[in-house]
Amino acid sequence: MNGNQIEALIGMLATFGLLVLMILPSVIGIVRDKRIDRQIREAQKSSSTQKSSSRSTVPSTATWYADGRRSKKLVSS
């Protein structure tokens, strides 16, 4: 190999290295998103096999109002 070929090889390796550095974060993000999607699907599957309660999980207006009043009392004390 002569000097020109070595310079070309170094240039190609540097270009390839920069390409990998630029693509790596997006590949890591895609893999992470797929893992999270899989975990969500598994959780939904397992929750659908359990009995769901007929009770609402949203607090009533009276509870919300009382919580707001309690926090105001704590602040003014």
Coordinates of N, CA, C and O in Angstrom, one line a residue:
M1 N 0.8 -1.2 0.0 CA 0.0 0.0 0.0 C 0.9 1.2 0.0 O 1.8 1.3 0.8
N2 N 0.5 2.2 -0.9 CA 1.3 3.4 -0.9 C 0.6 4.5 0.0 O -0.5 4.2 0.6
G3 N 1.1 5.6 0.1 CA 0.6 6.7 0.9 C -0.8 7.1 0.6 O -1.6 7.4 1.5
N4 N -1.1 7.2 -0.7 CA -2.5 7.6 -1.1 C -3.5 6.6 -0.6 O -4.6 7.0 -0.2
Q5 N -3.2 5.3 -0.7 CA -4.1 4.3 -0.3 C -4.4 4.3 1.2 O -5.5 4.1 1.7
I6 N -3.3 4.5 1.9 CA -3.4 4.6 3.4 C -4.3 5.8 3.8 O -5.1 5.7 4.7
E7 N -4.0 6.9 3.1 CA -4.8 8.1 3.4 C -6.3 7.9 3.1 O -7.2 8.3 3.9
A8 N -6.6 7.2 2.0 CA -7.9 6.9 1.6 C -8.6 5.9 2.6 O -9.8 6.1 3.0
L9 N -7.8 5.0 3.1 CA -8.3 4.0 4.1 C -8.7 4.7 5.4 O -9.7 4.5 6.0
I10 N -7.8 5.6 5.8 CA -8.0 6.4 7.1 C -9.2 7.3 6.9 O -10.1 7.4 7.8
G11 N -9.4 7.9 5.8 CA -10.5 8.7 5.5 C -11.8 8.0 5.5 O -12.8 8.4 6.1
M12 N -11.8 6.8 4.9 CA -13.0 5.9 4.9 C -13.4 5.5 6.3 O -14.5 5.5 6.7
L13 N -12.3 5.1 7.1 CA -12.6 4.6 8.5 C -13.1 5.8 9.3 O -14.0 5.6 10.2
A14 N -12.6 7.0 9.1 CA -13.1 8.2 9.9 C -14.5 8.5 9.5 O -15.3 8.8 10.4
T15 N -14.8 8.4 8.2 CA -16.2 8.6 7.8 C -17.1 7.6 8.3 O -18.2 7.9 8.8
F16 N -16.7 6.3 8.3 CA -17.5 5.3 8.9 C -17.7 5.5 10.4 O -18.8 5.3 10.9
G17 N -16.7 5.9 11.1 CA -16.8 6.1 12.5 C -17.8 7.2 12.8 O -18.6 7.1 13.8
L18 N -17.7 8.3 12.1 CA -18.6 9.4 12.3 C -20.1 9.0 12.0 O -21.0 9.4 12.7
L19 N -20.2 8.2 10.9 CA -21.6 7.7 10.6 C -22.1 6.9 11.7 O -23.3 7.0 12.1
V20 N -21.3 6.0 12.3 CA -21.8 5.2 13.4 C -22.1 6.1 14.6 O -23.1 5.8 15.3
L21 N -21.3 7.1 14.9 CA -21.5 7.9 16.1 C -22.8 8.7 15.9 O -23.5 9.0 16.8
M22 N -23.2 9.1 14.6 CA -24.4 9.8 14.4 C -25.6 8.9 14.4 O -26.7 9.4 14.8
I23 N -25.5 7.7 14.0 CA -26.7 6.8 13.9 C -26.9 6.1 15.3 O -28.0 5.7 15.6
L24 N -25.9 5.9 16.1 CA -26.0 5.1 17.3 C -27.1 5.6 18.3 O -27.8 4.8 18.8
P25 N -27.2 6.9 18.5 CA -28.3 7.3 19.5 C -29.7 7.0 19.0 O -30.5 6.6 19.8
S26 N -29.9 7.1 17.7 CA -31.2 6.8 17.2 C -31.5 5.3 17.3 O -32.6 4.9 17.6
V27 N -30.5 4.5 17.0 CA -30.7 3.0 17.1 C -30.9 2.6 18.6 O -31.8 1.8 18.9
I28 N -30.2 3.3 19.5 CA -30.4 3.0 20.9 C -31.9 3.4 21.3 O -32.6 2.7 22.1
G29 N -32.3 4.5 20.8 CA -33.7 5.0 21.1 C -34.7 4.1 20.6 O -35.7 3.8 21.2
I30 N -34.5 3.6 19.4 CA -35.5 2.6 18.8 C -35.6 1.3 19.6 O -36.7 0.8 19.8
V31 N -34.4 0.8 20.0 CA -34.4 -0.4 20.8 C -35.1 -0.2 22.1 O -35.9 -1.0 22.6
R32 N -34.8 1.0 22.7 CA -35.5 1.3 24.0 C -37.0 1.4 23.9 O -37.7 0.9 24.7
D33 N -37.4 2.1 22.8 CA -38.9 2.2 22.5 C -39.5 0.8 22.3 O -40.6 0.6 22.8
K34 N -38.9 0.0 21.6 CA -39.5 -1.3 21.4 C -39.6 -2.1 22.7 O -40.5 -2.9 22.9
R35 N -38.5 -2.0 23.5 CA -38.6 -2.7 24.8 C -39.7 -2.2 25.7 O -40.4 -3.0 26.3
I36 N -39.9 -0.9 25.7 CA -41.0 -0.3 26.5 C -42.3 -0.7 25.9 O -43.3 -1.0 26.7
D37 N -42.5 -0.7 24.6 CA -43.7 -1.2 24.0 C -44.0 -2.6 24.4 O -45.2 -2.9 24.7
R38 N -43.0 -3.4 24.4 CA -43.2 -4.8 24.7 C -43.7 -4.9 26.2 O -44.6 -5.7 26.5
Q39 N -43.1 -4.2 27.1 CA -43.4 -4.2 28.5 C -44.9 -3.7 28.7 O -45.6 -4.3 29.5
I40 N -45.3 -2.7 27.9 CA -46.6 -2.2 28.0 C -47.6 -3.2 27.5 O -48.7 -3.5 28.2
R41 N -47.3 -3.9 26.4 CA -48.2 -5.0 25.9 C -48.3 -6.1 26.9 O -49.4 -6.6 27.2
E42 N -47.2 -6.5 27.6 CA -47.3 -7.5 28.6 C -48.1 -7.1 29.8 O -48.8 -7.9 30.3
A43 N -47.9 -5.9 30.2 CA -48.7 -5.4 31.3 C -50.2 -5.3 31.0 O -51.0 -5.7 31.8
Q44 N -50.5 -4.9 29.8 CA -52.0 -4.9 29.4 C -52.5 -6.3 29.3 O -53.7 -6.5 29.7
K45 N -51.7 -7.2 28.8 CA -52.2 -8.6 28.7 C -52.4 -9.2 30.1 O -53.4 -9.8 30.4
S46 N -51.5 -8.9 31.1 CA -51.7 -9.4 32.4 C -52.8 -8.7 33.2 O -53.5 -9.3 34.0
S47 N -53.0 -7.4 32.9 CA -54.1 -6.7 33.6 C -55.5 -7.1 33.0 O -56.5 -7.1 33.7
S48 N -55.5 -7.6 31.8 CA -56.8 -8.0 31.2 C -57.2 -9.3 31.8 O -58.4 -9.6 31.8
T49 N -56.3 -10.1 32.2 CA -56.6 -11.4 32.8 C -57.1 -11.3 34.2 O -57.8 -12.1 34.7
Q50 N -56.7 -10.2 34.9 CA -57.2 -9.9 36.3 C -58.6 -9.3 36.2 O -59.0 -8.7 35.3
K51 N -59.3 -9.5 37.4 CA -60.6 -8.8 37.4 C -60.5 -7.3 37.6 O -59.7 -6.9 38.5
S52 N -61.2 -6.6 36.9 CA -61.2 -5.1 37.1 C -62.3 -4.8 38.1 O -63.4 -5.3 38.0
S53 N -62.1 -3.8 38.9 CA -63.1 -3.4 39.9 C -64.1 -2.5 39.1 O -63.7 -1.8 38.2
S54 N -65.3 -2.5 39.6 CA -66.3 -1.6 39.0 C -66.3 -0.2 39.5 O -67.0 0.6 39.1
R55 N -65.5 0.0 40.6 CA -65.4 1.3 41.2 C -64.6 2.2 40.4 O -63.6 1.8 39.8
S56 N -65.0 3.5 40.3 CA -64.2 4.5 39.6 C -62.9 4.9 40.3 O -62.9 4.9 41.6
T57 N -61.9 5.1 39.6 CA -60.6 5.5 40.2 C -60.5 7.0 40.3 O -59.6 7.5 40.9
V58 N -61.4 7.7 39.7 CA -61.4 9.2 39.8 C -62.0 9.6 41.1 O -63.1 9.2 41.4
P59 N -61.4 10.5 41.9 CA -62.0 10.9 43.1 C -63.2 11.8 42.8 O -63.3 12.5 41.8
S60 N -64.1 11.8 43.8 CA -65.3 12.6 43.6 C -65.0 14.1 43.8 O -63.9 14.4 44.2
T61 N -65.9 14.9 43.4 CA -65.7 16.4 43.5 C -65.5 16.8 44.9 O -64.7 17.6 45.3
A62 N -66.3 16.1 45.8 CA -66.2 16.5 47.2 C -64.8 16.2 47.8 O -64.2 17.0 48.5
T63 N -64.2 15.1 47.4 CA -62.9 14.7 47.8 C -61.9 15.7 47.3 O -61.0 16.2 48.0
W64 N -62.0 16.1 46.0 CA -61.1 17.0 45.4 C -61.2 18.4 46.1 O -60.2 19.0 46.4
Y65 N -62.4 18.8 46.4 CA -62.6 20.1 47.1 C -62.0 20.1 48.5 O -61.3 21.0 48.9
A66 N -62.2 19.0 49.2 CA -61.7 18.8 50.6 C -60.1 18.8 50.5 O -59.5 19.5 51.4
D67 N -59.5 18.2 49.6 CA -58.1 18.2 49.5 C -57.6 19.6 49.2 O -56.6 20.0 49.8
G68 N -58.2 20.3 48.4 CA -57.8 21.7 48.1 C -57.9 22.6 49.4 O -57.1 23.4 49.7
R69 N -59.0 22.4 50.1 CA -59.2 23.2 51.4 C -58.1 22.8 52.4 O -57.6 23.7 53.1
R70 N -57.8 21.5 52.5 CA -56.8 21.1 53.5 C -55.4 21.7 53.1 O -54.7 22.2 54.0
S71 N -55.0 21.7 51.9 CA -53.7 22.3 51.5 C -53.7 23.8 51.7 O -52.7 24.3 52.1
K72 N -54.8 24.5 51.6 CA -54.8 25.9 51.9 C -54.6 26.2 53.4 O -54.0 27.1 53.7
K73 N -55.2 25.3 54.2 CA -55.1 25.5 55.6 C -53.7 25.3 56.0 O -53.1 26.0 56.9
L74 N -53.0 24.3 55.4 CA -51.6 24.0 55.8 C -50.7 25.2 55.4 O -49.8 25.5 56.1
V75 N -51.0 25.8 54.3 CA -50.2 26.9 53.9 C -50.3 28.1 54.8 O -49.4 28.8 55.1
S76 N -51.5 28.4 55.2 CA -51.8 29.6 56.0 C -51.4 29.5 57.5 O -51.3 30.5 58.2
S77 N -51.1 28.3 57.9 CA -50.8 28.1 59.3 C -49.4 28.6 59.6 O -48.5 28.5 58.9

